[in-house]
Structures are given as C-alpha cells and as structure tokens.
mmCIF file with all atom_site columns, C-alpha atoms and ligand atoms in Angstrom:
data_model
loop_
_atom_site.group_PDB
_atom_site.id
_atom_site.type_symbol
_atom_site.label_atom_id
_atom_site.label_alt_id
_atom_site.label_comp_id
_atom_site.label_asym_id
_atom_site.label_entity_id
_atom_site.label_seq_id
_atom_site.pdbx_PDB_ins_code
_atom_site.Cartn_x
_atom_site.Cartn_y
_atom_site.Cartn_z
_atom_site.occupancy
_atom_site.B_iso_or_equiv
_atom_site.pdbx_formal_charge
_atom_site.auth_seq_id
_atom_site.auth_comp_id
_atom_site.auth_asym_id
_atom_site.auth_atom_id
_atom_site.pdbx_PDB_model_num
ATOM   1   C  CA  . MET A 1 1   ? 57.023  -5.420  -96.417  1.00 82.00 ? 7   MET A CA  1
ATOM   2   C  CA  . SER A 1 2   ? 54.503  -7.444  -93.434  1.00 86.00 ? 8   SER A CA  1
ATOM   3   C  CA  . ALA A 1 3   ? 50.717  -7.512  -94.590  1.00 89.00 ? 9   ALA A CA  1
ATOM   4   C  CA  . ILE A 1 4   ? 47.348  -9.230  -93.754  1.00 89.00 ? 10  ILE A CA  1
ATOM   5   C  CA  . ALA A 1 5   ? 45.344  -10.919 -96.158  1.00 88.00 ? 11  ALA A CA  1
ATOM   6   C  CA  . LYS A 1 6   ? 41.591  -11.056 -94.278  1.00 86.00 ? 12  LYS A CA  1
ATOM   7   C  CA  . GLY A 1 7   ? 39.096  -13.959 -95.325  1.00 80.00 ? 13  GLY A CA  1
ATOM   8   C  CA  . VAL A 1 8   ? 42.153  -16.225 -97.413  1.00 76.00 ? 14  VAL A CA  1
ATOM   9   C  CA  . ARG A 1 9   ? 41.502  -19.731 -95.694  1.00 74.00 ? 15  ARG A CA  1
ATOM   10  C  CA  . LYS A 1 10  ? 37.474  -19.085 -97.038  1.00 76.00 ? 16  LYS A CA  1
ATOM   11  C  CA  . ALA A 1 11  ? 36.545  -21.432 -100.075 1.00 70.00 ? 17  ALA A CA  1
ATOM   12  C  CA  . ARG A 1 12  ? 35.351  -18.139 -102.298 1.00 73.00 ? 18  ARG A CA  1
ATOM   13  C  CA  . SER A 1 13  ? 38.215  -15.501 -101.354 1.00 74.00 ? 19  SER A CA  1
ATOM   14  C  CA  . ARG A 1 14  ? 38.871  -13.612 -103.685 1.00 76.00 ? 20  ARG A CA  1
ATOM   15  C  CA  . PHE A 1 15  ? 41.930  -14.222 -103.783 1.00 80.00 ? 21  PHE A CA  1
ATOM   16  C  CA  . GLY A 1 16  ? 41.540  -17.396 -105.209 1.00 74.00 ? 22  GLY A CA  1
ATOM   17  C  CA  . GLY A 1 17  ? 44.438  -19.075 -103.892 1.00 79.00 ? 23  GLY A CA  1
ATOM   18  C  CA  . ARG A 1 18  ? 47.369  -16.987 -105.104 1.00 83.00 ? 24  ARG A CA  1
ATOM   19  C  CA  . LEU A 1 19  ? 49.004  -15.822 -101.939 1.00 86.00 ? 25  LEU A CA  1
ATOM   20  C  CA  . GLU A 1 20  ? 50.862  -18.796 -102.331 1.00 87.00 ? 26  GLU A CA  1
ATOM   21  C  CA  . PRO A 1 21  ? 54.661  -18.502 -101.747 1.00 90.00 ? 27  PRO A CA  1
ATOM   22  C  CA  . PHE A 1 22  ? 56.928  -17.860 -104.553 1.00 94.00 ? 28  PHE A CA  1
ATOM   23  C  CA  . PHE A 1 23  ? 53.783  -16.122 -106.464 1.00 94.00 ? 29  PHE A CA  1
ATOM   24  C  CA  . ARG A 1 24  ? 55.125  -13.203 -107.715 1.00 95.00 ? 30  ARG A CA  1
ATOM   25  C  CA  . LEU A 1 25  ? 51.899  -11.189 -107.462 1.00 94.00 ? 31  LEU A CA  1
ATOM   26  C  CA  . ASP A 1 26  ? 50.762  -7.183  -108.096 1.00 95.00 ? 32  ASP A CA  1
ATOM   27  C  CA  . LEU A 1 27  ? 48.988  -6.214  -104.841 1.00 94.00 ? 33  LEU A CA  1
ATOM   28  C  CA  . VAL A 1 28  ? 47.493  -3.310  -103.771 1.00 95.00 ? 34  VAL A CA  1
ATOM   29  C  CA  . LEU A 1 29  ? 47.690  -2.509  -100.080 1.00 94.00 ? 35  LEU A CA  1
ATOM   30  C  CA  . TYR A 1 30  ? 46.135  -0.012  -97.327  1.00 94.00 ? 36  TYR A CA  1
ATOM   31  C  CA  . GLU A 1 31  ? 48.380  1.053   -94.556  1.00 92.00 ? 37  GLU A CA  1
ATOM   32  C  CA  . GLY A 1 32  ? 45.926  1.862   -91.426  1.00 86.00 ? 38  GLY A CA  1
ATOM   33  C  CA  . ARG A 1 33  ? 46.718  2.265   -88.375  1.00 87.00 ? 39  ARG A CA  1
ATOM   34  C  CA  . SER A 1 34  ? 48.493  -0.886  -87.665  1.00 85.00 ? 40  SER A CA  1
ATOM   35  C  CA  . ASP A 1 35  ? 51.186  -2.238  -88.183  1.00 84.00 ? 41  ASP A CA  1
ATOM   36  C  CA  . LEU A 1 36  ? 50.386  -5.065  -90.593  1.00 89.00 ? 42  LEU A CA  1
ATOM   37  C  CA  . LEU A 1 37  ? 49.266  -3.780  -94.186  1.00 92.00 ? 43  LEU A CA  1
ATOM   38  C  CA  . THR A 1 38  ? 45.968  -5.308  -95.267  1.00 93.00 ? 44  THR A CA  1
ATOM   39  C  CA  . VAL A 1 39  ? 46.402  -6.930  -99.318  1.00 92.00 ? 45  VAL A CA  1
ATOM   40  C  CA  . THR A 1 40  ? 43.324  -5.032  -100.684 1.00 91.00 ? 46  THR A CA  1
ATOM   41  C  CA  . SER A 1 41  ? 43.589  -6.872  -104.543 1.00 91.00 ? 47  SER A CA  1
ATOM   42  C  CA  . ALA A 1 42  ? 45.875  -9.815  -105.640 1.00 91.00 ? 48  ALA A CA  1
ATOM   43  C  CA  . GLU A 1 43  ? 46.672  -10.259 -109.436 1.00 93.00 ? 49  GLU A CA  1
ATOM   44  C  CA  . THR A 1 44  ? 49.064  -13.275 -110.685 1.00 94.00 ? 50  THR A CA  1
ATOM   45  C  CA  . VAL A 1 45  ? 52.258  -11.990 -112.282 1.00 95.00 ? 51  VAL A CA  1
ATOM   46  C  CA  . ALA A 1 46  ? 54.150  -15.374 -112.465 1.00 95.00 ? 52  ALA A CA  1
ATOM   47  C  CA  . ALA A 1 47  ? 52.550  -18.470 -110.577 1.00 94.00 ? 53  ALA A CA  1
ATOM   48  C  CA  . HIS A 1 48  ? 55.843  -20.693 -111.049 1.00 95.00 ? 54  HIS A CA  1
ATOM   49  C  CA  . PRO A 1 49  ? 54.076  -23.882 -111.581 1.00 93.00 ? 55  PRO A CA  1
ATOM   50  C  CA  . ARG A 1 50  ? 56.623  -25.842 -112.763 1.00 94.00 ? 56  ARG A CA  1
ATOM   51  C  CA  . LEU A 1 51  ? 58.799  -24.994 -110.118 1.00 93.00 ? 57  LEU A CA  1
ATOM   52  C  CA  . ARG A 1 52  ? 56.467  -26.415 -107.232 1.00 89.00 ? 58  ARG A CA  1
ATOM   53  C  CA  . GLU A 1 53  ? 56.979  -29.778 -109.125 1.00 93.00 ? 59  GLU A CA  1
ATOM   54  C  CA  . HIS A 1 54  ? 60.557  -30.639 -108.193 1.00 94.00 ? 60  HIS A CA  1
ATOM   55  C  CA  . ALA A 1 55  ? 61.925  -30.409 -104.466 1.00 94.00 ? 61  ALA A CA  1
ATOM   56  C  CA  . ALA A 1 56  ? 64.968  -29.158 -105.938 1.00 94.00 ? 62  ALA A CA  1
ATOM   57  C  CA  . ALA A 1 57  ? 63.521  -26.447 -107.069 1.00 95.00 ? 63  ALA A CA  1
ATOM   58  C  CA  . LEU A 1 58  ? 60.954  -25.773 -104.173 1.00 95.00 ? 64  LEU A CA  1
ATOM   59  C  CA  . ASP A 1 59  ? 64.350  -25.962 -101.978 1.00 94.00 ? 65  ASP A CA  1
ATOM   60  C  CA  . GLY A 1 60  ? 66.738  -23.307 -103.900 1.00 95.00 ? 66  GLY A CA  1
ATOM   61  C  CA  . ALA A 1 61  ? 63.330  -21.316 -104.160 1.00 96.00 ? 67  ALA A CA  1
ATOM   62  C  CA  . ALA A 1 62  ? 62.764  -20.895 -100.602 1.00 95.00 ? 68  ALA A CA  1
ATOM   63  C  CA  . ARG A 1 63  ? 66.189  -20.379 -99.706  1.00 94.00 ? 69  ARG A CA  1
ATOM   64  C  CA  . ALA A 1 64  ? 66.723  -17.326 -101.772 1.00 96.00 ? 70  ALA A CA  1
ATOM   65  C  CA  . CYS A 1 65  ? 63.922  -15.746 -100.710 1.00 95.00 ? 71  CYS A CA  1
ATOM   66  C  CA  . GLU A 1 66  ? 64.982  -16.537 -97.121  1.00 93.00 ? 72  GLU A CA  1
ATOM   67  C  CA  . ALA A 1 67  ? 68.585  -14.891 -97.963  1.00 94.00 ? 73  ALA A CA  1
ATOM   68  C  CA  . VAL A 1 68  ? 67.100  -12.027 -99.512  1.00 94.00 ? 74  VAL A CA  1
ATOM   69  C  CA  . ALA A 1 69  ? 65.247  -11.563 -96.568  1.00 91.00 ? 75  ALA A CA  1
ATOM   70  C  CA  . ARG A 1 70  ? 67.968  -11.386 -93.649  1.00 91.00 ? 76  ARG A CA  1
ATOM   71  C  CA  . ILE A 1 71  ? 70.617  -9.536  -96.383  1.00 91.00 ? 77  ILE A CA  1
ATOM   72  C  CA  . PHE A 1 72  ? 67.908  -6.965  -96.967  1.00 90.00 ? 78  PHE A CA  1
ATOM   73  C  CA  . ASP A 1 73  ? 65.184  -6.430  -93.640  1.00 83.00 ? 79  ASP A CA  1
ATOM   74  C  CA  . ASP A 1 74  ? 65.152  -2.822  -93.685  1.00 79.00 ? 80  ASP A CA  1
ATOM   75  C  CA  . GLY A 1 75  ? 61.981  -2.754  -95.530  1.00 79.00 ? 81  GLY A CA  1
ATOM   76  C  CA  . ASP A 1 76  ? 63.623  -0.137  -97.620  1.00 87.00 ? 82  ASP A CA  1
ATOM   77  C  CA  . PRO A 1 77  ? 62.831  -0.765  -102.407 1.00 89.00 ? 83  PRO A CA  1
ATOM   78  C  CA  . HIS A 1 78  ? 66.027  -2.654  -103.967 1.00 91.00 ? 84  HIS A CA  1
ATOM   79  C  CA  . ALA A 1 79  ? 64.817  -2.990  -107.528 1.00 92.00 ? 85  ALA A CA  1
ATOM   80  C  CA  . GLY A 1 80  ? 68.222  -4.493  -108.144 1.00 92.00 ? 86  GLY A CA  1
ATOM   81  C  CA  . VAL A 1 81  ? 67.566  -7.114  -106.005 1.00 95.00 ? 87  VAL A CA  1
ATOM   82  C  CA  . TYR A 1 82  ? 63.916  -7.448  -106.619 1.00 94.00 ? 88  TYR A CA  1
ATOM   83  C  CA  . HIS A 1 83  ? 64.740  -8.109  -110.088 1.00 95.00 ? 89  HIS A CA  1
ATOM   84  C  CA  . LEU A 1 84  ? 67.328  -10.641 -108.906 1.00 96.00 ? 90  LEU A CA  1
ATOM   85  C  CA  . LEU A 1 85  ? 65.029  -12.911 -107.149 1.00 97.00 ? 91  LEU A CA  1
ATOM   86  C  CA  . ALA A 1 86  ? 62.364  -12.188 -110.129 1.00 97.00 ? 92  ALA A CA  1
ATOM   87  C  CA  . ASN A 1 87  ? 64.598  -13.762 -112.376 1.00 97.00 ? 93  ASN A CA  1
ATOM   88  C  CA  . GLU A 1 88  ? 65.891  -17.138 -109.425 1.00 97.00 ? 94  GLU A CA  1
ATOM   89  C  CA  . LEU A 1 89  ? 62.346  -17.785 -109.564 1.00 97.00 ? 95  LEU A CA  1
ATOM   90  C  CA  . SER A 1 90  ? 61.712  -17.454 -113.121 1.00 97.00 ? 96  SER A CA  1
ATOM   91  C  CA  . LEU A 1 91  ? 65.134  -19.655 -113.761 1.00 97.00 ? 97  LEU A CA  1
ATOM   92  C  CA  . LEU A 1 92  ? 64.493  -22.383 -111.337 1.00 97.00 ? 98  LEU A CA  1
ATOM   93  C  CA  . ASP A 1 93  ? 60.215  -21.960 -112.692 1.00 97.00 ? 99  ASP A CA  1
ATOM   94  C  CA  . ARG A 1 94  ? 61.348  -22.672 -116.949 1.00 96.00 ? 100 ARG A CA  1
ATOM   95  C  CA  . ASP A 1 95  ? 64.863  -24.978 -116.344 1.00 95.00 ? 101 ASP A CA  1
ATOM   96  C  CA  . PRO A 1 96  ? 63.800  -26.832 -112.426 1.00 94.00 ? 102 PRO A CA  1
ATOM   97  C  CA  . ALA A 1 97  ? 67.207  -28.801 -113.140 1.00 92.00 ? 103 ALA A CA  1
ATOM   98  C  CA  . ARG A 1 98  ? 69.130  -26.259 -112.564 1.00 92.00 ? 104 ARG A CA  1
ATOM   99  C  CA  . ALA A 1 99  ? 68.643  -25.448 -109.159 1.00 93.00 ? 105 ALA A CA  1
ATOM   100 C  CA  . GLY A 1 100 ? 70.880  -26.821 -107.320 1.00 92.00 ? 106 GLY A CA  1
ATOM   101 C  CA  . ARG A 1 101 ? 74.891  -25.443 -105.479 1.00 94.00 ? 107 ARG A CA  1
ATOM   102 C  CA  . ALA A 1 102 ? 76.263  -23.662 -108.405 1.00 95.00 ? 108 ALA A CA  1
ATOM   103 C  CA  . ASN A 1 103 ? 72.720  -21.829 -109.056 1.00 95.00 ? 109 ASN A CA  1
ATOM   104 C  CA  . ALA A 1 104 ? 71.423  -20.879 -105.040 1.00 96.00 ? 110 ALA A CA  1
ATOM   105 C  CA  . LEU A 1 105 ? 76.248  -19.692 -104.634 1.00 96.00 ? 111 LEU A CA  1
ATOM   106 C  CA  . ALA A 1 106 ? 75.953  -17.541 -108.231 1.00 97.00 ? 112 ALA A CA  1
ATOM   107 C  CA  . PHE A 1 107 ? 72.800  -15.803 -106.484 1.00 97.00 ? 113 PHE A CA  1
ATOM   108 C  CA  . ARG A 1 108 ? 74.495  -15.641 -102.979 1.00 96.00 ? 114 ARG A CA  1
ATOM   109 C  CA  . LEU A 1 109 ? 77.364  -14.417 -104.532 1.00 96.00 ? 115 LEU A CA  1
ATOM   110 C  CA  . LYS A 1 110 ? 75.394  -11.055 -106.759 1.00 96.00 ? 116 LYS A CA  1
ATOM   111 C  CA  . LEU A 1 111 ? 72.988  -10.581 -103.932 1.00 95.00 ? 117 LEU A CA  1
ATOM   112 C  CA  . LEU A 1 112 ? 76.524  -9.853  -101.672 1.00 94.00 ? 118 LEU A CA  1
ATOM   113 C  CA  . LEU A 1 113 ? 77.018  -7.989  -105.324 1.00 94.00 ? 119 LEU A CA  1
ATOM   114 C  CA  . ALA A 1 114 ? 73.581  -6.323  -104.934 1.00 92.00 ? 120 ALA A CA  1
ATOM   115 C  CA  . ALA A 1 115 ? 74.365  -5.749  -101.072 1.00 90.00 ? 121 ALA A CA  1
ATOM   116 C  CA  . GLY A 1 116 ? 77.812  -3.448  -101.301 1.00 89.00 ? 122 GLY A CA  1
ATOM   117 C  CA  . PHE A 1 117 ? 79.973  -6.630  -99.913  1.00 90.00 ? 123 PHE A CA  1
ATOM   118 C  CA  . ALA A 1 118 ? 80.752  -7.929  -103.325 1.00 92.00 ? 124 ALA A CA  1
ATOM   119 C  CA  . PRO A 1 119 ? 84.106  -9.455  -102.881 1.00 94.00 ? 125 PRO A CA  1
ATOM   120 C  CA  . GLN A 1 120 ? 87.596  -8.205  -104.091 1.00 96.00 ? 126 GLN A CA  1
ATOM   121 C  CA  . LEU A 1 121 ? 88.162  -10.553 -106.583 1.00 96.00 ? 127 LEU A CA  1
ATOM   122 C  CA  . ALA A 1 122 ? 90.832  -9.405  -108.869 1.00 96.00 ? 128 ALA A CA  1
ATOM   123 C  CA  . ALA A 1 123 ? 93.414  -8.309  -106.956 1.00 96.00 ? 129 ALA A CA  1
ATOM   124 C  CA  . CYS A 1 124 ? 94.794  -9.315  -103.585 1.00 96.00 ? 130 CYS A CA  1
ATOM   125 C  CA  . ALA A 1 125 ? 92.225  -7.704  -100.373 1.00 94.00 ? 131 ALA A CA  1
ATOM   126 C  CA  . GLY A 1 126 ? 95.505  -6.707  -97.924  1.00 92.00 ? 132 GLY A CA  1
ATOM   127 C  CA  . CYS A 1 127 ? 97.986  -4.977  -100.960 1.00 93.00 ? 133 CYS A CA  1
ATOM   128 C  CA  . GLY A 1 128 ? 96.757  -5.339  -104.830 1.00 95.00 ? 134 GLY A CA  1
ATOM   129 C  CA  . GLU A 1 129 ? 98.775  -7.839  -106.075 1.00 93.00 ? 135 GLU A CA  1
ATOM   130 C  CA  . ARG A 1 130 ? 97.782  -8.945  -108.788 1.00 94.00 ? 136 ARG A CA  1
ATOM   131 C  CA  . GLU A 1 131 ? 99.390  -12.141 -109.079 1.00 91.00 ? 137 GLU A CA  1
ATOM   132 C  CA  . HIS A 1 132 ? 99.997  -15.844 -106.727 1.00 91.00 ? 138 HIS A CA  1
ATOM   133 C  CA  . LEU A 1 133 ? 96.579  -14.720 -104.925 1.00 94.00 ? 139 LEU A CA  1
ATOM   134 C  CA  . VAL A 1 134 ? 96.476  -18.661 -102.723 1.00 94.00 ? 140 VAL A CA  1
ATOM   135 C  CA  . GLY A 1 135 ? 94.003  -17.759 -99.903  1.00 96.00 ? 141 GLY A CA  1
ATOM   136 C  CA  . PHE A 1 136 ? 90.406  -15.670 -99.490  1.00 97.00 ? 142 PHE A CA  1
ATOM   137 C  CA  . SER A 1 137 ? 90.441  -14.030 -96.268  1.00 95.00 ? 143 SER A CA  1
ATOM   138 C  CA  . GLY A 1 138 ? 86.426  -12.145 -95.177  1.00 92.00 ? 144 GLY A CA  1
ATOM   139 C  CA  . ALA A 1 139 ? 88.327  -9.819  -92.924  1.00 91.00 ? 145 ALA A CA  1
ATOM   140 C  CA  . ALA A 1 140 ? 90.260  -8.319  -96.193  1.00 92.00 ? 146 ALA A CA  1
ATOM   141 C  CA  . GLY A 1 141 ? 87.106  -8.695  -97.811  1.00 92.00 ? 147 GLY A CA  1
ATOM   142 C  CA  . GLY A 1 142 ? 88.533  -10.563 -101.190 1.00 96.00 ? 148 GLY A CA  1
ATOM   143 C  CA  . VAL A 1 143 ? 90.730  -12.970 -102.363 1.00 97.00 ? 149 VAL A CA  1
ATOM   144 C  CA  . VAL A 1 144 ? 94.023  -12.505 -100.700 1.00 96.00 ? 150 VAL A CA  1
ATOM   145 C  CA  . CYS A 1 145 ? 98.352  -13.543 -102.232 1.00 95.00 ? 151 CYS A CA  1
ATOM   146 C  CA  . GLY A 1 146 ? 100.263 -15.203 -100.184 1.00 89.00 ? 152 GLY A CA  1
ATOM   147 C  CA  . ALA A 1 147 ? 102.564 -12.361 -98.081  1.00 90.00 ? 153 ALA A CA  1
ATOM   148 C  CA  . CYS A 1 148 ? 98.950  -11.637 -97.029  1.00 89.00 ? 154 CYS A CA  1
ATOM   149 C  CA  . GLU A 1 149 ? 96.984  -14.647 -96.351  1.00 82.00 ? 155 GLU A CA  1
ATOM   150 C  CA  . ALA A 1 150 ? 97.145  -14.891 -92.294  1.00 81.00 ? 156 ALA A CA  1
ATOM   151 C  CA  . SER A 1 151 ? 93.697  -14.842 -91.599  1.00 81.00 ? 157 SER A CA  1
ATOM   152 C  CA  . ALA A 1 152 ? 92.760  -16.359 -95.480  1.00 92.00 ? 158 ALA A CA  1
ATOM   153 C  CA  . PHE A 1 153 ? 91.651  -19.862 -95.775  1.00 95.00 ? 159 PHE A CA  1
ATOM   154 C  CA  . THR A 1 154 ? 93.227  -21.628 -99.316  1.00 95.00 ? 160 THR A CA  1
ATOM   155 C  CA  . LEU A 1 155 ? 91.327  -20.702 -102.449 1.00 96.00 ? 161 LEU A CA  1
ATOM   156 C  CA  . ASP A 1 156 ? 92.205  -22.951 -105.324 1.00 96.00 ? 162 ASP A CA  1
ATOM   157 C  CA  . GLU A 1 157 ? 92.362  -21.285 -108.591 1.00 95.00 ? 163 GLU A CA  1
ATOM   158 C  CA  . ASP A 1 158 ? 88.801  -23.073 -109.847 1.00 96.00 ? 164 ASP A CA  1
ATOM   159 C  CA  . ALA A 1 159 ? 87.168  -21.686 -106.986 1.00 97.00 ? 165 ALA A CA  1
ATOM   160 C  CA  . HIS A 1 160 ? 88.015  -18.273 -107.731 1.00 97.00 ? 166 HIS A CA  1
ATOM   161 C  CA  . ALA A 1 161 ? 87.280  -18.915 -111.184 1.00 97.00 ? 167 ALA A CA  1
ATOM   162 C  CA  . PHE A 1 162 ? 83.848  -20.104 -110.498 1.00 97.00 ? 168 PHE A CA  1
ATOM   163 C  CA  . MET A 1 163 ? 82.910  -17.176 -108.446 1.00 97.00 ? 169 MET A CA  1
ATOM   164 C  CA  . VAL A 1 164 ? 84.282  -14.420 -111.253 1.00 97.00 ? 170 VAL A CA  1
ATOM   165 C  CA  . ALA A 1 165 ? 82.403  -16.082 -113.462 1.00 97.00 ? 171 ALA A CA  1
ATOM   166 C  CA  . ALA A 1 166 ? 78.941  -16.199 -111.587 1.00 97.00 ? 172 ALA A CA  1
ATOM   167 C  CA  . LEU A 1 167 ? 79.311  -12.505 -110.844 1.00 96.00 ? 173 LEU A CA  1
ATOM   168 C  CA  . ALA A 1 168 ? 79.910  -11.447 -114.556 1.00 95.00 ? 174 ALA A CA  1
ATOM   169 C  CA  . ARG A 1 169 ? 77.683  -14.117 -116.363 1.00 95.00 ? 175 ARG A CA  1
ATOM   170 C  CA  . PRO A 1 170 ? 73.991  -13.847 -115.578 1.00 94.00 ? 176 PRO A CA  1
ATOM   171 C  CA  . LEU A 1 171 ? 72.528  -16.481 -113.560 1.00 93.00 ? 177 LEU A CA  1
ATOM   172 C  CA  . ALA A 1 172 ? 70.932  -18.916 -116.375 1.00 93.00 ? 178 ALA A CA  1
ATOM   173 C  CA  . GLU A 1 173 ? 74.899  -19.100 -117.615 1.00 94.00 ? 179 GLU A CA  1
ATOM   174 C  CA  . ALA A 1 174 ? 76.047  -19.489 -114.335 1.00 92.00 ? 180 ALA A CA  1
ATOM   175 C  CA  . PRO A 1 175 ? 78.905  -21.777 -114.370 1.00 95.00 ? 181 PRO A CA  1
ATOM   176 C  CA  . ALA A 1 176 ? 79.242  -25.678 -113.375 1.00 94.00 ? 182 ALA A CA  1
ATOM   177 C  CA  . ALA A 1 177 ? 82.856  -26.753 -110.754 1.00 96.00 ? 183 ALA A CA  1
ATOM   178 C  CA  . GLU A 1 178 ? 83.436  -29.201 -108.938 1.00 96.00 ? 184 GLU A CA  1
ATOM   179 C  CA  . PRO A 1 179 ? 81.980  -30.231 -105.503 1.00 95.00 ? 185 PRO A CA  1
ATOM   180 C  CA  . ARG A 1 180 ? 85.449  -29.355 -103.738 1.00 96.00 ? 186 ARG A CA  1
ATOM   181 C  CA  . ALA A 1 181 ? 85.580  -25.788 -105.254 1.00 96.00 ? 187 ALA A CA  1
ATOM   182 C  CA  . LEU A 1 182 ? 81.724  -25.045 -105.011 1.00 96.00 ? 188 LEU A CA  1
ATOM   183 C  CA  . GLY A 1 183 ? 82.753  -25.503 -100.856 1.00 95.00 ? 189 GLY A CA  1
ATOM   184 C  CA  . GLN A 1 184 ? 85.797  -22.688 -101.270 1.00 96.00 ? 190 GLN A CA  1
ATOM   185 C  CA  . ALA A 1 185 ? 82.977  -20.763 -102.490 1.00 96.00 ? 191 ALA A CA  1
ATOM   186 C  CA  . GLU A 1 186 ? 80.249  -21.317 -100.252 1.00 96.00 ? 192 GLU A CA  1
ATOM   187 C  CA  . ARG A 1 187 ? 82.641  -20.561 -96.956  1.00 95.00 ? 193 ARG A CA  1
ATOM   188 C  CA  . ALA A 1 188 ? 84.497  -16.973 -99.194  1.00 95.00 ? 194 ALA A CA  1
ATOM   189 C  CA  . ILE A 1 189 ? 80.414  -15.999 -99.334  1.00 95.00 ? 195 ILE A CA  1
ATOM   190 C  CA  . ILE A 1 190 ? 80.029  -16.826 -95.691  1.00 93.00 ? 196 ILE A CA  1
ATOM   191 C  CA  . ASP A 1 191 ? 82.875  -15.294 -94.117  1.00 93.00 ? 197 ASP A CA  1
ATOM   192 C  CA  . THR A 1 192 ? 82.404  -11.754 -96.191  1.00 93.00 ? 198 THR A CA  1
ATOM   193 C  CA  . LEU A 1 193 ? 78.553  -11.936 -94.965  1.00 92.00 ? 199 LEU A CA  1
ATOM   194 C  CA  . GLU A 1 194 ? 79.524  -12.765 -91.695  1.00 91.00 ? 200 GLU A CA  1
ATOM   195 C  CA  . HIS A 1 195 ? 82.812  -10.031 -91.818  1.00 89.00 ? 201 HIS A CA  1
ATOM   196 C  CA  . HIS A 1 196 ? 79.947  -7.659  -92.778  1.00 86.00 ? 202 HIS A CA  1
ATOM   197 C  CA  . ALA A 1 197 ? 76.414  -8.324  -92.312  1.00 85.00 ? 203 ALA A CA  1
ATOM   198 C  CA  . HIS A 1 198 ? 77.480  -9.991  -88.929  1.00 87.00 ? 204 HIS A CA  1
ATOM   199 C  CA  . LEU A 1 199 ? 74.948  -12.700 -90.807  1.00 87.00 ? 205 LEU A CA  1
ATOM   200 C  CA  . ARG A 1 200 ? 74.937  -16.673 -91.389  1.00 85.00 ? 206 ARG A CA  1
ATOM   201 C  CA  . LEU A 1 201 ? 72.128  -17.670 -93.841  1.00 85.00 ? 207 LEU A CA  1
ATOM   202 C  CA  . ARG A 1 202 ? 71.577  -21.274 -94.494  1.00 83.00 ? 208 ARG A CA  1
ATOM   203 C  CA  . PRO A 1 203 ? 73.795  -23.441 -96.404  1.00 82.00 ? 209 PRO A CA  1
ATOM   204 C  CA  . VAL A 1 204 ? 73.139  -23.864 -99.887  1.00 84.00 ? 210 VAL A CA  1
ATOM   205 C  CA  . GLY A 1 205 ? 72.247  -27.464 -98.808  1.00 70.00 ? 211 GLY A CA  1
ATOM   206 C  CA  . SER A 1 206 ? 74.886  -29.840 -101.257 1.00 59.00 ? 212 SER A CA  1
ATOM   207 C  CA  . ARG A 1 207 ? 73.361  -30.912 -104.511 1.00 53.00 ? 213 ARG A CA  1
HETATM 208 ZN ZN1 . ZN  B 2 .   ? 98.460  -9.315  -100.413 1.00 53.52 ? 16  ZN  B ZN1 1
#
C-alpha cells in the first residue's frame, strides 16, 4: 500500500520520527479520493534501533524489504509474508552479526515458499528420481538428475543441503555454507524467480 503522511518534516509533527525505514508500526490510514491513503496516526511496534547501527544489518533489511515489495506488489494481504519480514527485521536487530549471505538466501528461500514458487528439492523435478541429483533447473522447477539436466546447472550436495535446511529451519537457525554452495543456492533462487515470476532481484551481496 502507498500512503502519505502530512507535515512529517515539521519539528512538532505528531508522528515524532516514527515514519522511518524498517520501523514496524501500527498505522491508522484514511482512504480519501486520491490513490494515496493518508496516515492519520502511527504507533511504534518495533523501532529496531540496533539494526540501524550496523551497515550489514541495514543492507540486509533493505534487500529483504525490496524483495518482498517486488514479489508481492499486488496490494493483497499476505499474512505469512508479513510475519516472515517482521521476523527477519527483528532477527537482524537482535543479532546484527547474523546479517550476511546465508541469512539473506534463507530469507529468500522462505519468500519463494510463501509465493508458491518453492523449488522441488526432494526428487528430480523432471522424472521423480530420488538419487543422483546433480543439477538445478529453474525451468524444471527444482533439482534434476543426470538424465534430466539439459537446462540445468551443477548443484553440489552442500548447496542442495543448504537449501533443504534453510527451508526447514527457522530463520534464526539458518545453516552456514561455503561461498561456492551459497553461490549455487543463489543461482537456484534467481533461476526460479526468473522462470516463475519473471523478475530479477538484486544479488544478496558477497558477505
Ligand atoms: Zn530426472
């Protein structure tokens, strides 16, 4: 939703500096004749002050918000996505050292799941084979076996394991992985989004 807050730059604004990025707020919005709603009151639910003191956490928060806005731009409510984002912001605030590539990729995998694009990871997306899964194909929609790998790229076992664990565990317990595995997991997410949502997100960064 898009909304406007009037008089927010005045020193005595009733919003008192609450309408800042990455605040979680309880807003009252007024729907007038314009396309923009008007903010009539704002109460802070969580200000996330520690998140703001760490460049990596700020960057992770910005990319998380951007990914949500790009994938879910239909204006419909998505309670699961809202809670996932609230959880990510609160995690980055509680433990800013967690910001980094593994956390960002785990978040995106959960976002894919919420959007209905979760990649198939348990068996070959082409033929259902459960062994010898050697690649990932965005077109096929998940991991593929040696016989079905035409449009796939190589997916190592540890990249596969990272994706399975990142989807299965809470965000705060997302696994770590080597840069090579994280690179493959990121490519899998990118290919999935390109094929199923026709959009490309900014890379998660190299930390
Ligand atoms: Zn196959």
